[in-house]
Coordinates of N, CA and C in Angstrom, one line a residue:
M1 N 14.0 -28.8 -10.1 CA 13.2 -27.6 -9.8 C 13.4 -26.6 -10.9
A2 N 12.4 -25.9 -11.2 CA 12.4 -24.9 -12.3 C 13.4 -23.8 -12.0
A3 N 13.8 -23.1 -13.1 CA 14.8 -22.0 -13.0 C 14.2 -20.8 -12.2
V4 N 15.0 -20.1 -11.5 CA 14.6 -18.9 -10.8 C 14.4 -17.8 -11.9
I5 N 13.2 -17.2 -12.0 CA 13.0 -16.1 -12.9 C 13.2 -14.7 -12.3
L6 N 12.8 -14.6 -11.0 CA 12.9 -13.3 -10.3 C 13.6 -13.6 -8.9
S7 N 14.6 -12.8 -8.6 CA 15.3 -13.0 -7.4 C 15.6 -11.7 -6.7
A8 N 15.4 -11.7 -5.3 CA 15.8 -10.5 -4.5 C 16.8 -11.0 -3.5
R9 N 17.7 -10.1 -3.2 CA 18.8 -10.4 -2.2 C 18.9 -9.1 -1.3
A10 N 18.8 -9.4 0.0 CA 18.9 -8.3 1.0 C 18.1 -7.1 0.7
L11 N 16.9 -7.3 0.2 CA 16.0 -6.2 -0.2 C 15.5 -5.5 1.0
T12 N 15.7 -4.1 1.0 CA 15.4 -3.3 2.2 C 14.7 -2.0 1.8
R13 N 13.6 -1.7 2.6 CA 13.0 -0.4 2.4 C 12.4 0.0 3.8
H14 N 12.9 1.1 4.3 CA 12.4 1.6 5.6 C 11.7 2.9 5.3
F15 N 10.6 3.1 6.1 CA 9.9 4.4 6.1 C 10.1 5.0 7.5
G16 N 11.0 6.0 7.5 CA 11.3 6.6 8.9 C 11.9 5.5 9.7
G17 N 11.3 5.3 10.9 CA 11.8 4.2 11.8 C 11.2 2.8 11.5
L18 N 10.2 2.8 10.6 CA 9.5 1.5 10.3 C 10.3 0.7 9.3
R19 N 10.7 -0.5 9.6 CA 11.4 -1.4 8.7 C 10.4 -2.2 8.0
A20 N 9.9 -1.6 6.9 CA 8.8 -2.3 6.2 C 9.2 -3.6 5.5
V21 N 10.4 -3.5 4.9 CA 11.1 -4.7 4.3 C 12.5 -4.6 4.7
D22 N 13.0 -5.7 5.4 CA 14.2 -5.6 6.2 C 15.2 -6.7 5.8
G23 N 15.9 -6.6 4.7 CA 16.9 -7.5 4.3 C 16.4 -8.9 3.8
V24 N 15.3 -8.8 2.9 CA 14.6 -10.0 2.5 C 15.3 -10.7 1.3
D25 N 15.6 -12.0 1.4 CA 16.0 -12.8 0.2 C 14.8 -13.6 -0.3
F26 N 14.6 -13.6 -1.6 CA 13.4 -14.2 -2.2 C 13.7 -14.7 -3.6
D27 N 13.2 -15.9 -3.9 CA 13.3 -16.5 -5.3 C 12.0 -16.9 -5.8
L28 N 11.7 -16.5 -7.0 CA 10.4 -16.9 -7.7 C 10.8 -17.8 -8.8
H29 N 10.3 -19.0 -8.8 CA 10.7 -20.0 -9.8 C 9.7 -20.0 -11.0
Q30 N 10.3 -20.2 -12.2 CA 9.5 -20.2 -13.4 C 8.3 -21.1 -13.3
G31 N 7.1 -20.6 -13.7 CA 5.9 -21.5 -13.7 C 5.3 -21.7 -12.4
D32 N 5.8 -21.2 -11.3 CA 5.2 -21.4 -10.0 C 3.9 -20.5 -9.8
I33 N 3.1 -20.9 -8.9 CA 2.1 -20.0 -8.3 C 2.6 -19.8 -6.9
H34 N 3.2 -18.7 -6.6 CA 3.9 -18.4 -5.3 C 3.0 -17.4 -4.5
A35 N 2.6 -17.8 -3.3 CA 1.8 -16.9 -2.5 C 2.7 -16.3 -1.4
L36 N 2.4 -15.0 -1.2 CA 3.1 -14.2 -0.1 C 2.1 -13.9 1.0
I37 N 2.4 -14.5 2.2 CA 1.4 -14.3 3.3 C 2.1 -13.7 4.5
G38 N 1.4 -13.3 5.5 CA 1.9 -12.8 6.7 C 0.9 -11.9 7.4
P39 N 1.1 -11.6 8.7 CA 0.2 -10.8 9.4 C 0.2 -9.4 9.0
N40 N -0.8 -8.7 9.5 CA -0.9 -7.2 9.3 C 0.4 -6.5 9.6
G41 N 0.9 -5.7 8.6 CA 2.1 -5.0 8.8 C 3.4 -5.8 8.5
A42 N 3.2 -6.9 7.9 CA 4.4 -7.8 7.6 C 5.3 -7.2 6.5
G43 N 4.7 -6.3 5.7 CA 5.5 -5.7 4.6 C 5.3 -6.3 3.3
K44 N 4.2 -7.0 3.1 CA 3.9 -7.7 1.8 C 3.7 -6.8 0.7
T45 N 2.8 -5.8 0.9 CA 2.5 -4.8 -0.2 C 3.8 -4.0 -0.6
T46 N 4.5 -3.6 0.4 CA 5.8 -2.9 0.2 C 6.7 -3.8 -0.6
F47 N 6.8 -5.0 -0.3 CA 7.7 -6.0 -0.9 C 7.4 -6.1 -2.4
V48 N 6.1 -6.3 -2.7 CA 5.8 -6.5 -4.2 C 5.9 -5.1 -4.9
G49 N 5.7 -4.0 -4.1 CA 6.0 -2.7 -4.7 C 7.4 -2.5 -5.1
L50 N 8.3 -3.1 -4.3 CA 9.8 -3.1 -4.6 C 10.1 -3.9 -5.9
L51 N 9.4 -5.1 -5.9 CA 9.7 -6.0 -7.0 C 9.2 -5.4 -8.4
S52 N 8.0 -4.7 -8.3 CA 7.4 -4.2 -9.5 C 8.0 -2.8 -9.9
G53 N 8.8 -2.2 -9.0 CA 9.4 -0.9 -9.3 C 8.5 0.3 -8.9
R54 N 7.4 0.1 -8.2 CA 6.5 1.2 -7.8 C 7.1 1.9 -6.6
I55 N 8.0 1.2 -5.8 CA 8.7 1.7 -4.7 C 10.2 1.5 -4.9
P56 N 11.0 2.5 -4.8 CA 12.5 2.2 -5.0 C 13.1 1.5 -3.7
A57 N 14.0 0.6 -4.0 CA 14.7 -0.1 -2.9 C 15.7 0.8 -2.3
Q58 N 15.9 0.8 -1.0 CA 17.0 1.5 -0.4 C 18.3 0.7 -0.5
S59 N 18.3 -0.6 -0.4 CA 19.5 -1.4 -0.6 C 19.0 -2.8 -1.0
G60 N 20.0 -3.6 -1.5 CA 19.7 -4.9 -2.0 C 19.6 -4.9 -3.5
T61 N 19.4 -6.1 -4.1 CA 19.3 -6.2 -5.5 C 18.1 -7.1 -5.9
I62 N 17.6 -6.8 -7.1 CA 16.5 -7.5 -7.8 C 17.0 -7.9 -9.2
T63 N 16.9 -9.2 -9.5 CA 17.3 -9.7 -10.8 C 16.1 -10.4 -11.5
L64 N 15.9 -10.2 -12.8 CA 14.9 -10.8 -13.6 C 15.6 -11.7 -14.6
A65 N 15.5 -13.0 -14.5 CA 16.2 -13.9 -15.4 C 17.7 -13.5 -15.5
G66 N 18.3 -13.2 -14.4 CA 19.7 -12.9 -14.3 C 20.1 -11.5 -14.6
E67 N 19.2 -10.7 -15.0 CA 19.5 -9.3 -15.3 C 19.1 -8.4 -14.1
D68 N 20.1 -7.5 -13.7 CA 19.8 -6.6 -12.6 C 18.8 -5.5 -13.0
I69 N 17.7 -5.5 -12.3 CA 16.6 -4.5 -12.6 C 16.4 -3.6 -11.4
T70 N 17.3 -3.7 -10.4 CA 17.0 -3.0 -9.2 C 16.7 -1.5 -9.4
R71 N 17.3 -0.8 -10.3 CA 17.1 0.6 -10.5 C 16.2 0.9 -11.6
L72 N 15.6 -0.1 -12.3 CA 14.6 0.2 -13.4 C 13.3 0.7 -12.8
P73 N 12.7 1.8 -13.4 CA 11.4 2.2 -13.0 C 10.3 1.2 -13.4
A74 N 9.1 1.4 -12.8 CA 8.0 0.5 -13.0 C 7.7 0.2 -14.5
H75 N 7.6 1.3 -15.3 CA 7.2 1.1 -16.7 C 8.2 0.3 -17.5
A76 N 9.5 0.4 -17.1 CA 10.5 -0.4 -17.8 C 10.4 -1.8 -17.4
R77 N 10.0 -2.1 -16.1 CA 9.8 -3.5 -15.7 C 8.6 -4.1 -16.4
V78 N 7.6 -3.3 -16.6 CA 6.4 -3.8 -17.4 C 6.8 -4.3 -18.7
R79 N 7.7 -3.5 -19.4 CA 8.1 -3.9 -20.7 C 9.0 -5.1 -20.7
K80 N 9.6 -5.4 -19.6 CA 10.4 -6.6 -19.4 C 9.6 -7.8 -19.0
G81 N 8.3 -7.6 -18.7 CA 7.4 -8.7 -18.5 C 6.9 -8.9 -17.1
I82 N 6.9 -7.8 -16.2 CA 6.4 -7.9 -14.9 C 5.1 -7.0 -14.8
A83 N 4.0 -7.7 -14.6 CA 2.7 -7.0 -14.5 C 2.2 -7.0 -13.1
Y84 N 1.7 -5.9 -12.6 CA 1.3 -5.8 -11.2 C -0.1 -5.3 -11.1
T85 N -1.1 -6.0 -10.6 CA -2.4 -5.5 -10.4 C -2.6 -5.2 -9.0
F86 N -3.3 -4.1 -8.7 CA -3.3 -3.4 -7.4 C -4.3 -3.9 -6.5
Q87 N -4.1 -3.6 -5.2 CA -5.1 -4.0 -4.2 C -6.4 -3.2 -4.4
I88 N -6.3 -2.0 -4.8 CA -7.5 -1.2 -5.0 C -7.7 -1.3 -6.5
T89 N -8.9 -1.6 -6.9 CA -9.2 -1.7 -8.4 C -8.8 -0.5 -9.1
S90 N -8.1 -0.7 -10.2 CA -7.5 0.5 -10.9 C -8.0 0.6 -12.3
V91 N -9.3 0.2 -12.6 CA -9.8 0.3 -13.9 C -10.2 1.8 -14.1
Y92 N -10.4 2.1 -15.4 CA -10.9 3.5 -15.8 C -12.4 3.4 -15.9
P93 N -13.2 3.9 -14.9 CA -14.6 3.6 -14.8 C -15.4 4.1 -15.9
R94 N -15.0 5.2 -16.6 CA -15.8 5.8 -17.6 C -15.6 5.2 -19.0
L95 N -14.5 4.4 -19.1 CA -14.2 3.8 -20.4 C -14.9 2.4 -20.4
S96 N -15.0 1.9 -21.7 CA -15.6 0.6 -21.8 C -14.6 -0.5 -21.4
V97 N -15.1 -1.7 -21.1 CA -14.2 -2.8 -20.8 C -13.2 -3.0 -21.8
F98 N -13.6 -2.9 -23.1 CA -12.6 -3.1 -24.2 C -11.5 -2.0 -24.1
D99 N -11.9 -0.8 -23.9 CA -10.9 0.3 -24.0 C -10.0 0.2 -22.8
N100 N -10.4 -0.3 -21.6 CA -9.5 -0.5 -20.5 C -8.4 -1.4 -20.9
V101 N -8.8 -2.5 -21.5 CA -7.7 -3.5 -21.9 C -6.9 -3.0 -23.1
A102 N -7.5 -2.2 -24.0 CA -6.8 -1.7 -25.1 C -5.6 -0.8 -24.6
L103 N -5.9 0.0 -23.6 CA -4.8 0.9 -23.0 C -3.7 0.0 -22.5
A104 N -4.0 -1.1 -21.9 CA -2.9 -2.0 -21.4 C -2.1 -2.6 -22.5
V105 N -2.8 -3.0 -23.6 CA -2.2 -3.7 -24.7 C -1.2 -2.7 -25.4
Q106 N -1.6 -1.4 -25.5 CA -0.8 -0.4 -26.1 C 0.5 -0.1 -25.3
Q107 N 0.4 -0.3 -24.0 CA 1.6 -0.2 -23.2 C 2.6 -1.3 -23.5
G108 N 2.1 -2.4 -23.8 CA 2.9 -3.6 -24.0 C 3.7 -3.7 -25.3
T109 N 2.9 -3.7 -26.4 CA 3.6 -3.9 -27.7 C 2.7 -3.1 -28.8
D110 N 3.2 -3.3 -30.0 CA 2.4 -2.7 -31.1 C 1.6 -3.8 -31.8
R111 N 1.1 -4.8 -31.1 CA 0.3 -5.8 -31.6 C -1.0 -5.3 -32.2
D112 N -1.7 -6.1 -33.1 CA -3.0 -5.8 -33.6 C -4.0 -5.7 -32.4
L113 N -4.5 -4.5 -32.2 CA -5.2 -4.2 -31.0 C -6.5 -5.1 -30.7
G114 N -7.4 -5.2 -31.7 CA -8.6 -5.8 -31.4 C -8.5 -7.3 -31.0
P115 N -7.8 -8.1 -31.8 CA -7.7 -9.5 -31.4 C -7.0 -9.7 -30.0
A116 N -6.0 -8.9 -29.8 CA -5.2 -9.0 -28.5 C -6.1 -8.6 -27.3
V117 N -7.0 -7.6 -27.5 CA -7.9 -7.2 -26.4 C -8.9 -8.3 -26.2
M118 N -9.5 -8.8 -27.2 CA -10.5 -9.9 -27.1 C -9.9 -11.2 -26.5
A119 N -8.7 -11.5 -26.9 CA -8.1 -12.7 -26.3 C -7.9 -12.5 -24.8
A120 N -7.5 -11.3 -24.3 CA -7.3 -11.1 -22.9 C -8.7 -11.2 -22.2
L121 N -9.7 -10.6 -22.8 CA -11.0 -10.6 -22.2 C -11.6 -12.0 -22.1
S122 N -11.3 -12.8 -23.2 CA -11.8 -14.2 -23.1 C -11.1 -15.0 -22.0
R123 N -9.9 -14.7 -21.7 CA -9.2 -15.4 -20.6 C -9.9 -15.2 -19.3
V124 N -10.5 -14.0 -19.1 CA -11.1 -13.7 -17.8 C -12.6 -13.7 -17.9
N125 N -13.1 -14.3 -19.0 CA -14.6 -14.5 -19.2 C -15.4 -13.2 -19.2
L126 N -14.8 -12.2 -19.8 CA -15.5 -10.9 -20.0 C -15.7 -10.5 -21.4
A127 N -15.5 -11.4 -22.4 CA -15.6 -11.0 -23.8 C -17.0 -10.5 -24.1
D128 N -18.0 -11.1 -23.4 CA -19.4 -10.6 -23.7 C -19.7 -9.3 -23.1
R129 N -18.8 -8.7 -22.3 CA -19.0 -7.4 -21.7 C -18.1 -6.3 -22.3
A130 N -17.5 -6.6 -23.4 CA -16.5 -5.7 -24.0 C -17.0 -4.3 -24.1
E131 N -18.3 -4.1 -24.5 CA -18.8 -2.7 -24.7 C -19.4 -2.1 -23.5
Q132 N -19.4 -2.8 -22.4 CA -20.0 -2.3 -21.1 C -19.1 -1.2 -20.5
T133 N -19.7 -0.2 -19.9 CA -18.8 0.8 -19.2 C -18.3 0.1 -18.0
A134 N -16.9 0.3 -17.8 CA -16.3 -0.5 -16.7 C -16.8 -0.2 -15.4
G135 N -17.2 1.1 -15.1 CA -17.7 1.5 -13.8 C -19.0 0.9 -13.4
T136 N -19.7 0.3 -14.4 CA -21.0 -0.4 -14.1 C -20.9 -1.9 -13.8
L137 N -19.6 -2.4 -13.9 CA -19.4 -3.8 -13.6 C -19.5 -4.0 -12.1
S138 N -19.9 -5.2 -11.7 CA -19.8 -5.6 -10.3 C -18.4 -5.5 -9.8
Y139 N -18.2 -5.5 -8.5 CA -16.8 -5.4 -7.9 C -16.0 -6.6 -8.4
G140 N -16.6 -7.8 -8.3 CA -15.9 -9.0 -8.8 C -15.5 -8.9 -10.2
H141 N -16.4 -8.4 -11.1 CA -16.0 -8.3 -12.5 C -15.0 -7.2 -12.7
Q142 N -15.0 -6.2 -11.9 CA -13.9 -5.2 -12.0 C -12.5 -5.8 -11.7
R143 N -12.5 -6.7 -10.7 CA -11.3 -7.3 -10.3 C -10.8 -8.2 -11.5
L144 N -11.7 -8.9 -12.2 CA -11.4 -9.7 -13.3 C -10.9 -8.9 -14.5
L145 N -11.5 -7.7 -14.7 CA -11.1 -6.8 -15.7 C -9.7 -6.3 -15.5
E146 N -9.4 -6.0 -14.2 CA -8.0 -5.6 -13.8 C -7.0 -6.7 -14.2
M147 N -7.4 -8.0 -13.9 CA -6.5 -9.1 -14.3 C -6.4 -9.2 -15.8
G148 N -7.5 -9.0 -16.5 CA -7.4 -9.0 -18.0 C -6.4 -7.9 -18.5
M149 N -6.4 -6.8 -17.8 CA -5.5 -5.7 -18.2 C -4.1 -6.1 -18.0
G150 N -3.8 -6.9 -16.9 CA -2.5 -7.4 -16.6 C -2.1 -8.4 -17.6
L151 N -3.0 -9.3 -17.9 CA -2.7 -10.4 -18.9 C -2.5 -9.9 -20.3
A152 N -3.2 -8.8 -20.6 CA -3.0 -8.2 -22.0 C -1.6 -7.8 -22.2
L153 N -0.8 -7.6 -21.2 CA 0.6 -7.3 -21.3 C 1.4 -8.5 -21.7
R154 N 0.8 -9.7 -21.7 CA 1.5 -11.0 -21.9 C 2.7 -11.1 -21.0
P155 N 2.5 -11.0 -19.6 CA 3.6 -10.9 -18.7 C 4.3 -12.2 -18.5
R156 N 5.6 -12.2 -18.2 CA 6.3 -13.4 -17.8 C 5.9 -13.6 -16.3
I157 N 5.7 -12.5 -15.6 CA 5.4 -12.6 -14.1 C 4.1 -11.7 -13.9
L158 N 3.1 -12.3 -13.3 CA 1.9 -11.6 -12.9 C 1.8 -11.5 -11.4
I159 N 1.9 -10.2 -10.9 CA 1.8 -10.0 -9.4 C 0.4 -9.6 -9.1
L160 N -0.3 -10.3 -8.2 CA -1.6 -10.0 -7.8 C -1.7 -9.6 -6.3
D161 N -2.3 -8.5 -6.0 CA -2.4 -8.0 -4.6 C -3.8 -8.2 -4.2
E162 N -4.1 -9.1 -3.3 CA -5.4 -9.4 -2.8 C -6.5 -9.7 -3.9
P163 N -6.2 -10.6 -4.8 CA -7.1 -10.7 -6.0 C -8.5 -11.2 -5.6
T164 N -8.7 -12.0 -4.5 CA -10.0 -12.5 -4.2 C -10.8 -11.7 -3.2
Q165 N -10.2 -10.6 -2.8 CA -10.9 -9.7 -1.9 C -12.2 -9.2 -2.6
G166 N -13.4 -9.4 -1.9 CA -14.6 -8.9 -2.5 C -15.3 -9.9 -3.4
L167 N -14.7 -11.0 -3.7 CA -15.3 -12.0 -4.7 C -16.2 -12.9 -3.9
A168 N -17.3 -13.3 -4.6 CA -18.2 -14.3 -4.0 C -17.6 -15.6 -4.2
S169 N -18.1 -16.6 -3.4 CA -17.4 -17.9 -3.4 C -17.4 -18.6 -4.8
G170 N -18.4 -18.4 -5.6 CA -18.4 -18.9 -7.0 C -17.4 -18.2 -7.8
E171 N -17.2 -16.9 -7.6 CA -16.2 -16.2 -8.4 C -14.8 -16.7 -8.0
I172 N -14.6 -17.0 -6.7 CA -13.3 -17.5 -6.2 C -12.9 -18.8 -6.9
A173 N -13.9 -19.7 -7.1 CA -13.6 -21.0 -7.8 C -13.2 -20.7 -9.3
N174 N -13.9 -19.7 -9.9 CA -13.5 -19.3 -11.3 C -12.1 -18.7 -11.3
F175 N -11.8 -17.9 -10.3 CA -10.5 -17.3 -10.2 C -9.4 -18.3 -10.1
K176 N -9.6 -19.3 -9.3 CA -8.6 -20.4 -9.1 C -8.3 -21.1 -10.4
A177 N -9.4 -21.4 -11.1 CA -9.3 -22.1 -12.4 C -8.5 -21.2 -13.4
L178 N -8.8 -19.9 -13.4 CA -8.1 -19.0 -14.2 C -6.6 -18.9 -13.9
I179 N -6.2 -18.9 -12.7 CA -4.8 -18.8 -12.3 C -4.1 -20.1 -12.7
R180 N -4.8 -21.2 -12.5 CA -4.1 -22.5 -12.9 C -3.9 -22.5 -14.4
S181 N -4.8 -21.9 -15.2 CA -4.7 -21.9 -16.6 C -3.5 -21.1 -17.1
L182 N -3.0 -20.2 -16.3 CA -1.9 -19.3 -16.7 C -0.5 -19.9 -16.7
V183 N -0.4 -20.9 -15.8 CA 1.0 -21.5 -15.6 C 1.0 -22.7 -16.5
P184 N 2.3 -23.0 -17.0 CA 3.5 -22.5 -16.7 C 4.0 -21.3 -17.5
E185 N 3.2 -20.9 -18.5 CA 3.6 -19.8 -19.4 C 3.9 -18.5 -18.6
T186 N 3.0 -18.3 -17.7 CA 3.1 -17.1 -16.8 C 3.4 -17.6 -15.4
T187 N 4.3 -16.9 -14.7 CA 4.6 -17.2 -13.3 C 3.8 -16.2 -12.5
V188 N 3.1 -16.7 -11.4 CA 2.2 -15.9 -10.6 C 2.7 -15.7 -9.2
L189 N 2.7 -14.5 -8.7 CA 3.0 -14.2 -7.4 C 1.8 -13.4 -6.8
L190 N 1.2 -14.0 -5.7 CA 0.1 -13.3 -5.2 C 0.2 -13.1 -3.7
I191 N -0.3 -11.9 -3.3 CA -0.5 -11.6 -1.9 C -2.0 -12.0 -1.6
E192 N -2.2 -12.8 -0.6 CA -3.6 -13.3 -0.4 C -3.8 -13.6 1.0
H193 N -5.0 -13.2 1.5 CA -5.4 -13.4 2.9 C -6.3 -14.7 3.1
N194 N -6.9 -15.1 2.0 CA -7.8 -16.2 2.0 C -6.9 -17.5 2.1
M195 N -6.8 -18.1 3.3 CA -5.9 -19.2 3.4 C -6.3 -20.4 2.6
D196 N -7.6 -20.6 2.4 CA -8.1 -21.7 1.6 C -7.6 -21.6 0.2
V197 N -7.6 -20.4 -0.3 CA -7.1 -20.1 -1.7 C -5.6 -20.4 -1.7
V198 N -4.9 -19.9 -0.7 CA -3.4 -20.0 -0.7 C -3.1 -21.5 -0.7
M199 N -3.7 -22.2 0.2 CA -3.3 -23.6 0.4 C -3.7 -24.5 -0.8
D200 N -4.8 -24.1 -1.5 CA -5.3 -24.8 -2.6 C -4.4 -24.5 -3.9
L201 N -4.0 -23.3 -4.0 CA -3.4 -22.8 -5.3 C -1.9 -22.9 -5.3
A202 N -1.3 -22.5 -4.2 CA 0.1 -22.1 -4.2 C 1.0 -23.4 -4.3
T203 N 2.0 -23.4 -5.2 CA 3.0 -24.4 -5.3 C 4.1 -24.1 -4.3
R204 N 4.2 -22.8 -3.9 CA 5.2 -22.4 -2.9 C 4.6 -21.2 -2.2
I205 N 5.0 -21.1 -0.9 CA 4.5 -20.0 0.0 C 5.6 -19.4 0.7
T206 N 5.7 -18.1 0.7 CA 6.6 -17.3 1.5 C 5.9 -16.6 2.6
V207 N 6.4 -16.6 3.8 CA 5.8 -15.9 4.9 C 6.7 -14.8 5.3
L208 N 6.2 -13.6 5.3 CA 6.9 -12.4 5.9 C 6.3 -12.1 7.2
N209 N 7.2 -11.6 8.1 CA 6.7 -11.1 9.4 C 7.6 -9.9 9.9
L210 N 7.0 -8.8 10.2 CA 7.7 -7.6 10.6 C 8.8 -7.2 9.6
G211 N 8.5 -7.4 8.3 CA 9.4 -7.0 7.3 C 10.5 -7.9 7.0
Q212 N 10.5 -9.1 7.7 CA 11.6 -10.1 7.5 C 11.0 -11.4 6.9
H213 N 11.9 -12.1 6.2 CA 11.5 -13.4 5.7 C 11.5 -14.4 6.8
L214 N 10.3 -15.1 7.0 CA 10.1 -16.0 8.1 C 10.3 -17.5 7.6
A215 N 9.7 -17.8 6.4 CA 9.8 -19.2 5.9 C 9.3 -19.2 4.5
T216 N 9.8 -20.2 3.7 CA 9.3 -20.5 2.4 C 9.2 -22.0 2.3
G217 N 8.1 -22.5 1.7 CA 7.9 -23.9 1.5 C 6.6 -24.2 0.8
T218 N 6.4 -25.5 0.7 CA 5.1 -26.0 0.2 C 4.0 -25.7 1.2
A219 N 2.7 -25.9 0.8 CA 1.6 -25.6 1.7 C 1.8 -26.5 3.0
A220 N 2.1 -27.8 2.8 CA 2.3 -28.7 3.9 C 3.4 -28.2 4.9
E221 N 4.5 -27.8 4.3 CA 5.6 -27.3 5.1 C 5.3 -26.1 5.9
I222 N 4.6 -25.2 5.2 CA 4.2 -23.9 5.9 C 3.2 -24.2 7.1
R223 N 2.2 -25.1 6.8 CA 1.3 -25.5 7.8 C 2.0 -26.0 9.0
A224 N 3.0 -26.8 8.8 CA 3.7 -27.5 9.9 C 4.8 -26.7 10.6
N225 N 5.1 -25.5 10.1 CA 6.2 -24.7 10.6 C 5.8 -24.0 11.9
P226 N 6.4 -24.3 13.0 CA 6.0 -23.8 14.3 C 6.1 -22.2 14.3
A227 N 7.2 -21.7 13.7 CA 7.4 -20.2 13.7 C 6.2 -19.5 13.0
V228 N 5.8 -20.2 11.9 CA 4.7 -19.6 11.1 C 3.4 -19.7 11.9
Q229 N 3.2 -20.8 12.6 CA 2.0 -20.9 13.5 C 2.0 -19.8 14.5
D230 N 3.1 -19.6 15.1 CA 3.2 -18.6 16.2 C 2.9 -17.2 15.6
A231 N 3.5 -16.9 14.5 CA 3.4 -15.5 13.9 C 2.1 -15.2 13.2
Y232 N 1.5 -16.3 12.6 CA 0.4 -16.0 11.7 C -0.7 -17.0 11.8
L233 N -0.5 -18.2 11.4 CA -1.6 -19.1 11.2 C -2.4 -19.4 12.5
G234 N -1.7 -19.4 13.6 CA -2.3 -19.7 14.8 C -3.0 -18.5 15.4
G235 N -2.6 -17.3 14.9 CA -3.2 -16.0 15.4 C -4.4 -15.6 14.6
H236 N -4.7 -14.3 14.7 CA -5.8 -13.7 14.0 C -5.3 -13.5 12.5
H237 N -6.3 -13.5 11.6 CA -6.0 -13.3 10.2 C -6.4 -11.8 9.9
A238 N -5.5 -10.9 10.3 CA -5.8 -9.5 10.1 C -5.7 -9.1 8.7
A239 N -6.4 -8.1 8.2 CA -6.3 -7.6 6.9 C -5.1 -6.6 6.8
D240 N -4.5 -6.6 5.7 CA -3.3 -5.7 5.5 C -3.8 -4.3 5.3

């Protein structure tokens, strides 16, 4: 089994009386495509917010390749190789596609800007739209641009929050091919409600329920897990 690149132990975040993330243990293995699933209110978005540093942990630890990053702010985690693309598209609508990615590249390193931007745009099949104003892209293309911005950071870990939401079926096929092309150089963690995408893509799946870790396993193991069926797969597929 590949080495653990990102690890959480007893990770906890409460909001008032709500236990959004309640003592979760989690391991992300190098080169995996790891899906995070669970019913509405399971705590998935809060959990990846804790991993990326956008939300501070109340207790517990997070380590990246053995280094404790629990107290590091989000921008410092980006520099260490954790890129997080958001559930709501976060492109700059008035800037060109090229300039959106250029801003991301500048955050990452002092690389030669033009080639680095075009390489990232080529990965997400948007090189021919480099001069287009980002706000005029279709929703699906804006999601791809957002991924290009994440990839421009050359992350060790790419965290994707609902990446296929709003994509047409043809775009989903392209998205799956893109994700497969990233590993093993990049490790991928995705929150995803489309179970066909999860079962097809994920090498490992973790299920959260009511802020707690319910199960981790392969697609076949998760499908066959009675506790997961009760909590999620057998029930309604609510949106987060």
